[in-house]
mmCIF file of C-alpha atoms in Angstrom:
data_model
loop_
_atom_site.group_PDB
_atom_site.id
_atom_site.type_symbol
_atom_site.label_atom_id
_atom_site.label_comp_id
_atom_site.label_asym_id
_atom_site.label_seq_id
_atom_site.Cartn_x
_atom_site.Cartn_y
_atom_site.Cartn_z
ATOM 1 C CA UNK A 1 214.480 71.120 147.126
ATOM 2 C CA UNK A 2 210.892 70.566 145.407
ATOM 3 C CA UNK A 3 207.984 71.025 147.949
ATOM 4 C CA UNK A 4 206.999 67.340 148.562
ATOM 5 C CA UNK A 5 210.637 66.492 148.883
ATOM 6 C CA UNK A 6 210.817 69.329 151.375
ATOM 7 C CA UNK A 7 207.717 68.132 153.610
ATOM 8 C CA UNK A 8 209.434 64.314 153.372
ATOM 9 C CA UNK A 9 212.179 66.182 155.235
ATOM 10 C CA UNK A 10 210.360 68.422 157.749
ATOM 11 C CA UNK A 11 208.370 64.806 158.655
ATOM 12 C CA UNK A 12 211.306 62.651 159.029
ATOM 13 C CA UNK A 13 213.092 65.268 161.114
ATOM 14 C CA UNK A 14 209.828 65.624 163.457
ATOM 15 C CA UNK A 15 209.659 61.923 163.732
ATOM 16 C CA UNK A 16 212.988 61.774 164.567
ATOM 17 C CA UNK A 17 212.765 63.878 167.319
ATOM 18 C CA UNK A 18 209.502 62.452 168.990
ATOM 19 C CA UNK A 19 211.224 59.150 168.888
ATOM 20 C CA UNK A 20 214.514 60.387 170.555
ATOM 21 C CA UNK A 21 212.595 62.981 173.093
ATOM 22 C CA UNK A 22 209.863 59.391 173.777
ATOM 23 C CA UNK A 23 212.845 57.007 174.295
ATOM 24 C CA UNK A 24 214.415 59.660 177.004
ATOM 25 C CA UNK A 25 210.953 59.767 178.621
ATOM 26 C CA UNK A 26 210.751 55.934 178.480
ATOM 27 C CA UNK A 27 212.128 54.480 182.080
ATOM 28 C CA UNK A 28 215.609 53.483 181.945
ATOM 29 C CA UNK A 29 215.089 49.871 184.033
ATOM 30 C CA UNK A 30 212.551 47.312 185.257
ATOM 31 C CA UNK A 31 210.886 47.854 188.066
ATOM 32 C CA UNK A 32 212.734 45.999 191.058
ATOM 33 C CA UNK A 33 210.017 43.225 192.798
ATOM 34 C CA UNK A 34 211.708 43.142 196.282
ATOM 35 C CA UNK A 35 210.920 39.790 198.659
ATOM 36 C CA UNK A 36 211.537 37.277 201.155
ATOM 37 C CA UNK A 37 212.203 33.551 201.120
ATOM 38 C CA UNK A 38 211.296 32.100 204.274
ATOM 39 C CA UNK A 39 209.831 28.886 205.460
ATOM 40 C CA UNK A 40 208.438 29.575 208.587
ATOM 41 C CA UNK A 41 204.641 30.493 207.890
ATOM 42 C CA UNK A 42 204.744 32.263 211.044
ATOM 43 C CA UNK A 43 206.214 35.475 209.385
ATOM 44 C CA UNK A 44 203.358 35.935 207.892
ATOM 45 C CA UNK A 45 201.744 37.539 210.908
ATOM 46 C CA UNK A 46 204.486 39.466 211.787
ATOM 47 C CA UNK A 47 203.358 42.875 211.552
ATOM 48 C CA UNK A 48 206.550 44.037 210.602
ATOM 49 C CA UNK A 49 206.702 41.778 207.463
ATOM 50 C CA UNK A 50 202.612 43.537 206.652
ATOM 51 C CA UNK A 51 203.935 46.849 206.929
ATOM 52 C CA UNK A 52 206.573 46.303 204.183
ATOM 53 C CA UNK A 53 203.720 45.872 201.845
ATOM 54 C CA UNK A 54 206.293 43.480 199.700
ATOM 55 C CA UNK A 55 204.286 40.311 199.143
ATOM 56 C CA UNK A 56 206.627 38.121 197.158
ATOM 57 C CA UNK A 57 207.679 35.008 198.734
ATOM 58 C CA UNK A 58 209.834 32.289 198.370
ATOM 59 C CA UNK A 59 209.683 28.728 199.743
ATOM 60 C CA UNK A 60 211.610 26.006 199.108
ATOM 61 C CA UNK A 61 210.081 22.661 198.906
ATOM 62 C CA UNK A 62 211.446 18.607 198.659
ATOM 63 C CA UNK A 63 210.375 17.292 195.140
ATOM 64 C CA UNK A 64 208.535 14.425 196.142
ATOM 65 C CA UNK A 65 207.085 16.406 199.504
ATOM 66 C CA UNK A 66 203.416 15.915 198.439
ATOM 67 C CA UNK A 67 203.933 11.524 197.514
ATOM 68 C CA UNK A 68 205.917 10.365 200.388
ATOM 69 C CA UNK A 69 206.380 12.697 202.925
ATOM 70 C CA UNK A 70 203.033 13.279 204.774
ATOM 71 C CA UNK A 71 204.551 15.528 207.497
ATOM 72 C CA UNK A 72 206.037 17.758 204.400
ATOM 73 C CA UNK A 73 202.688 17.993 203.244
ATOM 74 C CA UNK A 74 201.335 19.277 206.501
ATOM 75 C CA UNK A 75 204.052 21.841 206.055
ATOM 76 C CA UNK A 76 203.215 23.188 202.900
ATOM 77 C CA UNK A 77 199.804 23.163 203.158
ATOM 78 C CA UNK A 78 200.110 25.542 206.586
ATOM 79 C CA UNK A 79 202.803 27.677 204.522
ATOM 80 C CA UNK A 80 200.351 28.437 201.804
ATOM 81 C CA UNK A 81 197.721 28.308 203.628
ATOM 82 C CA UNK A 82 199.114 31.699 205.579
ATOM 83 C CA UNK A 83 200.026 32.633 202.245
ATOM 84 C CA UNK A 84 196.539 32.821 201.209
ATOM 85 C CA UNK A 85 194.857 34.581 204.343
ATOM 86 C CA UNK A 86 197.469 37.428 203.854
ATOM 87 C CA UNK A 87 197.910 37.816 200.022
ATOM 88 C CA UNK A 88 201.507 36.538 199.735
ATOM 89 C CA UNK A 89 202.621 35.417 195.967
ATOM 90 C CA UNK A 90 204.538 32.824 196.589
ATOM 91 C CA UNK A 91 207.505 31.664 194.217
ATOM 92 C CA UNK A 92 208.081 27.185 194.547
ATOM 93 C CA UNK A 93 211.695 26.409 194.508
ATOM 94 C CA UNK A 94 212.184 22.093 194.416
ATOM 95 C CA UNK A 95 215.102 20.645 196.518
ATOM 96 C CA UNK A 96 216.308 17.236 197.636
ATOM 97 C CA UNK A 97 214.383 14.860 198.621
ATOM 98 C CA UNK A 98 214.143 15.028 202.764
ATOM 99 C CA UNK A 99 214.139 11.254 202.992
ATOM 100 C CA UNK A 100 216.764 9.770 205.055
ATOM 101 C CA UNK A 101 219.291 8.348 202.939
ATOM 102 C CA UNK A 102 217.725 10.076 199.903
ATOM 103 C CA UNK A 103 219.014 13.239 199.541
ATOM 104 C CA UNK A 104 221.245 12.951 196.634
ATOM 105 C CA UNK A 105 218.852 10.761 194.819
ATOM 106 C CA UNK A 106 217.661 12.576 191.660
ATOM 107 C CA UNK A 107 214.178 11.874 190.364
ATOM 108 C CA UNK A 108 214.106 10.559 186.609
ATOM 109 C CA UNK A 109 212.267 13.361 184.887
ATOM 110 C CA UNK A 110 209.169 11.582 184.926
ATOM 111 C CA UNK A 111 208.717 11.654 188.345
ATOM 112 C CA UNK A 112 209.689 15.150 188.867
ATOM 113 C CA UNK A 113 207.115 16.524 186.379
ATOM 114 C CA UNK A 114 204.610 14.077 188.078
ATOM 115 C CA UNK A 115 205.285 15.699 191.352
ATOM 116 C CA UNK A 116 204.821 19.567 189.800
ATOM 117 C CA UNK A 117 201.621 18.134 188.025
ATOM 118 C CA UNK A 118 200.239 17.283 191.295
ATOM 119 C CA UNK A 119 201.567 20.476 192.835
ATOM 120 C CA UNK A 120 199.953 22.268 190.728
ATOM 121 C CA UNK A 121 196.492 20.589 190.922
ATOM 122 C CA UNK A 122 196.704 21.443 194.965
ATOM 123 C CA UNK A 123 197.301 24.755 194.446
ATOM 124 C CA UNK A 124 196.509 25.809 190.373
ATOM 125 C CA UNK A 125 196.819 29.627 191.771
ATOM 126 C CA UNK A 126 200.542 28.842 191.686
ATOM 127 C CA UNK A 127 202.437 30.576 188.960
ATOM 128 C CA UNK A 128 205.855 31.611 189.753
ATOM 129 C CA UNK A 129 208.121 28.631 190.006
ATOM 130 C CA UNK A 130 211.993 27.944 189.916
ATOM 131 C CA UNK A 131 213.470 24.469 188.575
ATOM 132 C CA UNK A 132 215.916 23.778 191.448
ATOM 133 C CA UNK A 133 217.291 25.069 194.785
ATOM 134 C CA UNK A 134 221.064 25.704 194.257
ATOM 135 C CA UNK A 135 221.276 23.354 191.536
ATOM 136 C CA UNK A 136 225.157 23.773 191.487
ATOM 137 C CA UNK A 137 225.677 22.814 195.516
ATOM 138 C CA UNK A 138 227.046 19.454 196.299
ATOM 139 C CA UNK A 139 224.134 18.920 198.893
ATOM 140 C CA UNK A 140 222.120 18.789 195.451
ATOM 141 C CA UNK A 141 221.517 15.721 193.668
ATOM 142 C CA UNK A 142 221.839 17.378 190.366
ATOM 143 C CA UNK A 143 224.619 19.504 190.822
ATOM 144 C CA UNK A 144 226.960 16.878 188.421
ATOM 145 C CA UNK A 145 223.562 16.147 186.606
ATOM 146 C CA UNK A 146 222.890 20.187 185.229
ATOM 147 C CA UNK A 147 221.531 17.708 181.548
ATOM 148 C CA UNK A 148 219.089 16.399 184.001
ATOM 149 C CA UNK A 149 217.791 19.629 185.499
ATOM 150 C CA UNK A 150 217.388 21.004 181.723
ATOM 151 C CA UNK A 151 214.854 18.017 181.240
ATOM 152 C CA UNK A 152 212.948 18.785 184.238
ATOM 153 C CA UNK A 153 212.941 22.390 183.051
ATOM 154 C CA UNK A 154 211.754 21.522 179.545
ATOM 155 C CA UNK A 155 209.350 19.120 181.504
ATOM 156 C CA UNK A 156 208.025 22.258 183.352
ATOM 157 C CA UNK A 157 207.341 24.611 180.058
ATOM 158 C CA UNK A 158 205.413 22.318 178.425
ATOM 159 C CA UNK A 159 203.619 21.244 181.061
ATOM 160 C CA UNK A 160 202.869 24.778 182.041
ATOM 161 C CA UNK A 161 203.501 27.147 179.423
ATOM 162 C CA UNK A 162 201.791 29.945 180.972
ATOM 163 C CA UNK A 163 203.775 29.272 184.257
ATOM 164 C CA UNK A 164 206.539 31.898 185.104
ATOM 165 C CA UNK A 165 209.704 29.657 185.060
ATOM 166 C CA UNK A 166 213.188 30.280 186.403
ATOM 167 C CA UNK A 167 215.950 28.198 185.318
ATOM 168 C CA UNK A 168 217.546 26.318 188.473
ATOM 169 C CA UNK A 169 219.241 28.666 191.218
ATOM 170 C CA UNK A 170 223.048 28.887 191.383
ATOM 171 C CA UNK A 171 225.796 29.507 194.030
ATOM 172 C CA UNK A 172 228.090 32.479 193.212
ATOM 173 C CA UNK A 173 230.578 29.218 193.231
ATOM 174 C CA UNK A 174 233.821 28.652 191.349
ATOM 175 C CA UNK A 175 231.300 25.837 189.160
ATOM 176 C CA UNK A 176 228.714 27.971 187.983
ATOM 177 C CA UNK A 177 229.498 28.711 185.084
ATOM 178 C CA UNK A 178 230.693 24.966 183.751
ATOM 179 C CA UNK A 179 227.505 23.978 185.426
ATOM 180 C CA UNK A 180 224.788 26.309 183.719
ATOM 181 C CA UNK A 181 226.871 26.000 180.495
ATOM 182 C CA UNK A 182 226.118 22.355 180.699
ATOM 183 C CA UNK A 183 222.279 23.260 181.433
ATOM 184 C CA UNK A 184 222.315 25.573 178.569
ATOM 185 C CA UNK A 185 222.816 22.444 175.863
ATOM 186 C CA UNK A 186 220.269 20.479 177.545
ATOM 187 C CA UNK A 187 217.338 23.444 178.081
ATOM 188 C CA UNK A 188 215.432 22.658 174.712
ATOM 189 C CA UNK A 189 213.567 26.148 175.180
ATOM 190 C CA UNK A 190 215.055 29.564 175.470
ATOM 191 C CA UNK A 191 215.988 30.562 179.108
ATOM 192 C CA UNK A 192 213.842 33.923 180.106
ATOM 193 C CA UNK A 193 214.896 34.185 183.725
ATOM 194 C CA UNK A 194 217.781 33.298 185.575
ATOM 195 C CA UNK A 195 218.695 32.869 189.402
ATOM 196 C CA UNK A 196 221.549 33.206 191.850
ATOM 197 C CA UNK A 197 222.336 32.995 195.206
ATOM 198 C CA UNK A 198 224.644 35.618 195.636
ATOM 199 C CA UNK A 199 225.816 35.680 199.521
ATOM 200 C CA UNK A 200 229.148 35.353 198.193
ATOM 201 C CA UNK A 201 229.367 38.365 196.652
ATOM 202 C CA UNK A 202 227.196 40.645 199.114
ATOM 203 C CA UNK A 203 228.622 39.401 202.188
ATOM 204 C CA UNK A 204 232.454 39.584 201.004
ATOM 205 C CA UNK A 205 231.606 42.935 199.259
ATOM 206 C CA UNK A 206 232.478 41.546 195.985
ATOM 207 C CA UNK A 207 230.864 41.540 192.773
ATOM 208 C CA UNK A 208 232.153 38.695 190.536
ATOM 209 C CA UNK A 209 229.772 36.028 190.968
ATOM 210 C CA UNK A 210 226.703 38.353 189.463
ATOM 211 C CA UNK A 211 228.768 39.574 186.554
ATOM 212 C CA UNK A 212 229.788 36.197 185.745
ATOM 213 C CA UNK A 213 226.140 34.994 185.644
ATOM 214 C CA UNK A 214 225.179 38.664 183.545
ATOM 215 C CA UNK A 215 228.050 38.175 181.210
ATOM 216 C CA UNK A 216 227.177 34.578 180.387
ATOM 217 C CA UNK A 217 223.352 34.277 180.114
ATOM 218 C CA UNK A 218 220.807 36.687 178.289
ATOM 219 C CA UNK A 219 217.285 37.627 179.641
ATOM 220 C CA UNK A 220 216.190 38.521 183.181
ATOM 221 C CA UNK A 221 218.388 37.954 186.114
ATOM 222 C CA UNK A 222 216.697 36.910 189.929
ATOM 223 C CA UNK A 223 218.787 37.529 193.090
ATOM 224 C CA UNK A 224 216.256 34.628 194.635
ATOM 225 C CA UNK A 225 218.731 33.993 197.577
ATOM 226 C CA UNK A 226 220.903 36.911 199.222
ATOM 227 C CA UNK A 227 221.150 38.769 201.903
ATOM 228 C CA UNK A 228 223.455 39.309 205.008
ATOM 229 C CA UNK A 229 225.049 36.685 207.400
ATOM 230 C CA UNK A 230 224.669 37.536 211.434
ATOM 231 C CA UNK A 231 225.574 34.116 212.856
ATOM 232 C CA UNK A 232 227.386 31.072 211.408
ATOM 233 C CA UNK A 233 228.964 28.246 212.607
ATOM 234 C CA UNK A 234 230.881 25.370 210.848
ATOM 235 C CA UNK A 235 232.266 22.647 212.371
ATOM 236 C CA UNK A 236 230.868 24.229 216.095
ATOM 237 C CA UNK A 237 233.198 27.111 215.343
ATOM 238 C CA UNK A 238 231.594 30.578 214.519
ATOM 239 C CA UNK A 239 233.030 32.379 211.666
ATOM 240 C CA UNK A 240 234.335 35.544 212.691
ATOM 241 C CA UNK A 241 233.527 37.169 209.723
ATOM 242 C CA UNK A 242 229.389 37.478 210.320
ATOM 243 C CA UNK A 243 228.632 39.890 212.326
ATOM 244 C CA UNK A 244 225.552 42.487 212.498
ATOM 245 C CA UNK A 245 228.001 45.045 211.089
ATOM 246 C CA UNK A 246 228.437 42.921 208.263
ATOM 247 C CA UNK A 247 225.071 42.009 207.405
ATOM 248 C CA UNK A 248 223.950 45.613 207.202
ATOM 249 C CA UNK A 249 227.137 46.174 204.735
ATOM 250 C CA UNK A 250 225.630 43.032 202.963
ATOM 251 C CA UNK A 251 221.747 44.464 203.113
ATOM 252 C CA UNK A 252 223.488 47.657 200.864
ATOM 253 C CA UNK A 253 225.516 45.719 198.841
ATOM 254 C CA UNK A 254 222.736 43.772 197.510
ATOM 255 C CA UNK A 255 221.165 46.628 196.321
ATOM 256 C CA UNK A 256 224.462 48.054 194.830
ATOM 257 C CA UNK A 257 224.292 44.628 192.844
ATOM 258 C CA UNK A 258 221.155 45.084 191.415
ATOM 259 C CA UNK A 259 222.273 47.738 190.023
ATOM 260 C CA UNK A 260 224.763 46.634 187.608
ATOM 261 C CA UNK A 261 222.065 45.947 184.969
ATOM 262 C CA UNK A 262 219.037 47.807 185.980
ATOM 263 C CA UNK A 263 217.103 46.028 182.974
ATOM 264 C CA UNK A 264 218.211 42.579 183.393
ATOM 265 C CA UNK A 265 218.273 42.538 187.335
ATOM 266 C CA UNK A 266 214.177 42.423 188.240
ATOM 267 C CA UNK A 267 213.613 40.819 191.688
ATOM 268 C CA UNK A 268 215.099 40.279 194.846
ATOM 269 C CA UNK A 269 214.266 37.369 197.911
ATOM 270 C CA UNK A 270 216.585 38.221 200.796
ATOM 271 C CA UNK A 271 217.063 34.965 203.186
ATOM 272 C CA UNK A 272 215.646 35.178 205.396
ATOM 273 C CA UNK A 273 212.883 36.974 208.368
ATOM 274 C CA UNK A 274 213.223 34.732 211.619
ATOM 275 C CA UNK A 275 216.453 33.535 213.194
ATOM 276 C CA UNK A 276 216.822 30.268 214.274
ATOM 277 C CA UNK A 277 216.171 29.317 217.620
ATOM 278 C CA UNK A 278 219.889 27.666 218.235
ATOM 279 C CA UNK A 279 222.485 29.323 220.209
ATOM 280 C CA UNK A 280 225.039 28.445 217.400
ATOM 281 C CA UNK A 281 223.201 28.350 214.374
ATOM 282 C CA UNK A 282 224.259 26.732 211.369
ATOM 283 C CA UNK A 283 223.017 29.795 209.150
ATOM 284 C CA UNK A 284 221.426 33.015 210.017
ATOM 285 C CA UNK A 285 221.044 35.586 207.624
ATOM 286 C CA UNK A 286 217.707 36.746 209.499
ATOM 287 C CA UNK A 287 215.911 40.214 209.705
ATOM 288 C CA UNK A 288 214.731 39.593 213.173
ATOM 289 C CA UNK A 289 216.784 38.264 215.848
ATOM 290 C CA UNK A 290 215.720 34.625 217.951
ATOM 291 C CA UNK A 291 214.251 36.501 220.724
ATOM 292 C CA UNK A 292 211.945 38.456 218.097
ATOM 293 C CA UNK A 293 213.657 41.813 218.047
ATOM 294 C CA UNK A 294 214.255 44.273 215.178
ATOM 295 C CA UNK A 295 217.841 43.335 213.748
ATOM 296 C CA UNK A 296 219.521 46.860 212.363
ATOM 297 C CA UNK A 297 220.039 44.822 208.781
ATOM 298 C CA UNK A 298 216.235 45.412 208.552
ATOM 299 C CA UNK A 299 216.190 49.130 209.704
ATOM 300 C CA UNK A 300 218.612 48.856 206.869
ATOM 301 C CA UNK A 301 216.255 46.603 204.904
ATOM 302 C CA UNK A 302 213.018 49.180 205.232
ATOM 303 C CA UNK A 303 215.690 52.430 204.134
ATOM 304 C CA UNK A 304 216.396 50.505 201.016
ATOM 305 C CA UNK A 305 212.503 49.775 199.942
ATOM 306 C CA UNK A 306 212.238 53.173 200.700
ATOM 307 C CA UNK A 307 214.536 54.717 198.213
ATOM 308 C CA UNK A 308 212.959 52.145 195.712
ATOM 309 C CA UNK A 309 209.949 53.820 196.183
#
């Protein structure tokens, strides 16, 4: 060949192989932001929690906690307030309204957004917020309303376009996908992360709920919700099931599940650090037992942050 054509060659060929030998060098996933949803502010001093060095936080809150509710308010003012004296980022997650006879009332989207407006003027540090708490459970007053949850999402972005915004949380439940499909035709702005509450899966050692969710959404995926079951009773009749055998199995398998899209799966809340204080408890998925002790499922817990490290 003639000399320039040549040196066009030798070029392309090097350039070929720095891109090839850079995108081998280039990390093959996200890095994994590992935290805990709890609502007890007390777990913030809980040396145990300090030591993990994982500040992420979740906490669930009623939408109109700050208008009507003044003992809610007291709440989340304490909650943040701990928040704040020990560097916790804290993630807002909105819920039913805690009003007697109000629970499956949905706000109209103006009063939602007015309620995240004023959120956000109590506490304008806030920037990682999801829509909706388990938008697709029947204790939710949108979960046959997903249209309405896509207007208080599209309410959200515009209001706060700088905000990090998760789409509402799902259930690993037979309706997900119906439900987000629905949500998808009313969300007027693309979708960048996504959430699920995956006990299903990690507690019955399954993975179908999570794939379901990867295989019909694109962008980032949150496990906001997960972990393993110790105690729970339904009806006054434990489930046999939950055990402290089980919930370490669960504590691995949620970590097996995050792997089955490195890049899309970014951040984990397990659920939850302190066990309630009933002998037969409706839910506990807790890292520390009632009396305060060291549960093995976060011996197991600590292991797994360890090998993420």
């Amino acid at each position: 060949p003639e000399p320039n054509a040549l040196l066009r060659l030798v070029t392309r060929t090097a350039l070929l192989t720095l891109f090839f030998v850079l995108a081998l060098a280039a990390p093959a996933s996200a890095k994994l932001t590992v935290g805990i949803g709890e609502q007890n502010p007390a777990f913030f001093y809980d040396e145990r929690w300090q030591a993990l060095k994982a500040p992420h936080v979740r906490y669930v809150m009623s939408w109109d906690a700050l208008r009507r509710n003044s003992w809610e308010r007291a709440q989340l003012i304490d909650y943040m307030s701990a928040a704040r004296a020990t560097g916790a980022k804290v993630m807002i997650s909105f819920g039913h309204s805690r009003r007697r006879g109000r629970e499956l009332k949905a706000p109209t989207r103006l009063q939602f957004i007015r309620e995240f407006r004023a959120l956000r003027r109590l506490y304008p540090e806030l920037r990682t917020f999801q829509t909706w708490n388990e938008g697709n459970h029947g204790t939710q007053p949108v979960w046959n309303k997903p249209g309405l949850a896509g207007s208080y999402y599209n309410s959200m972005r515009r209001t706060c376009p700088e905000c990090r915004l998760s789409a509402p949380s799902v259930l690993d439940a037979p309706n997900m996908t119906s439900w987000i499909q629905r949500f998808k035709k009313a969300a007027r702005y693309p979708v960048r992360i996504w959430s699920i509450h995956n006990h299903i899966d990690a507690n019955r050692h399954r993975t179908s709920g999570t794939r379901e969710l990867l295989r019909i959404t694109r962008g980032k995926i949150w496990f906001s919700e997960t972990g393993g079951i110790v105690n729970r009773y339904v009806d006054g009749r434990r489930v046999r099931r939950y055990n402290q055998k089980n919930a370490v199995r669960a504590i691995r398998n949620v970590f097996k599940l995050a792997k089955l899209n490195r890049k899309r799966i970014t951040r984990i809340y397990l659920y939850h650090w302190m066990a309630p204080k009933e002998r037969r408890p409706r839910w506990d998925s807790a890292l520390v037992g009632r009396r305060g002790e060291t549960r093995p499922s976060l011996r197991t817990f600590r292991a797994q942050l360890r090998r993420l490290r």
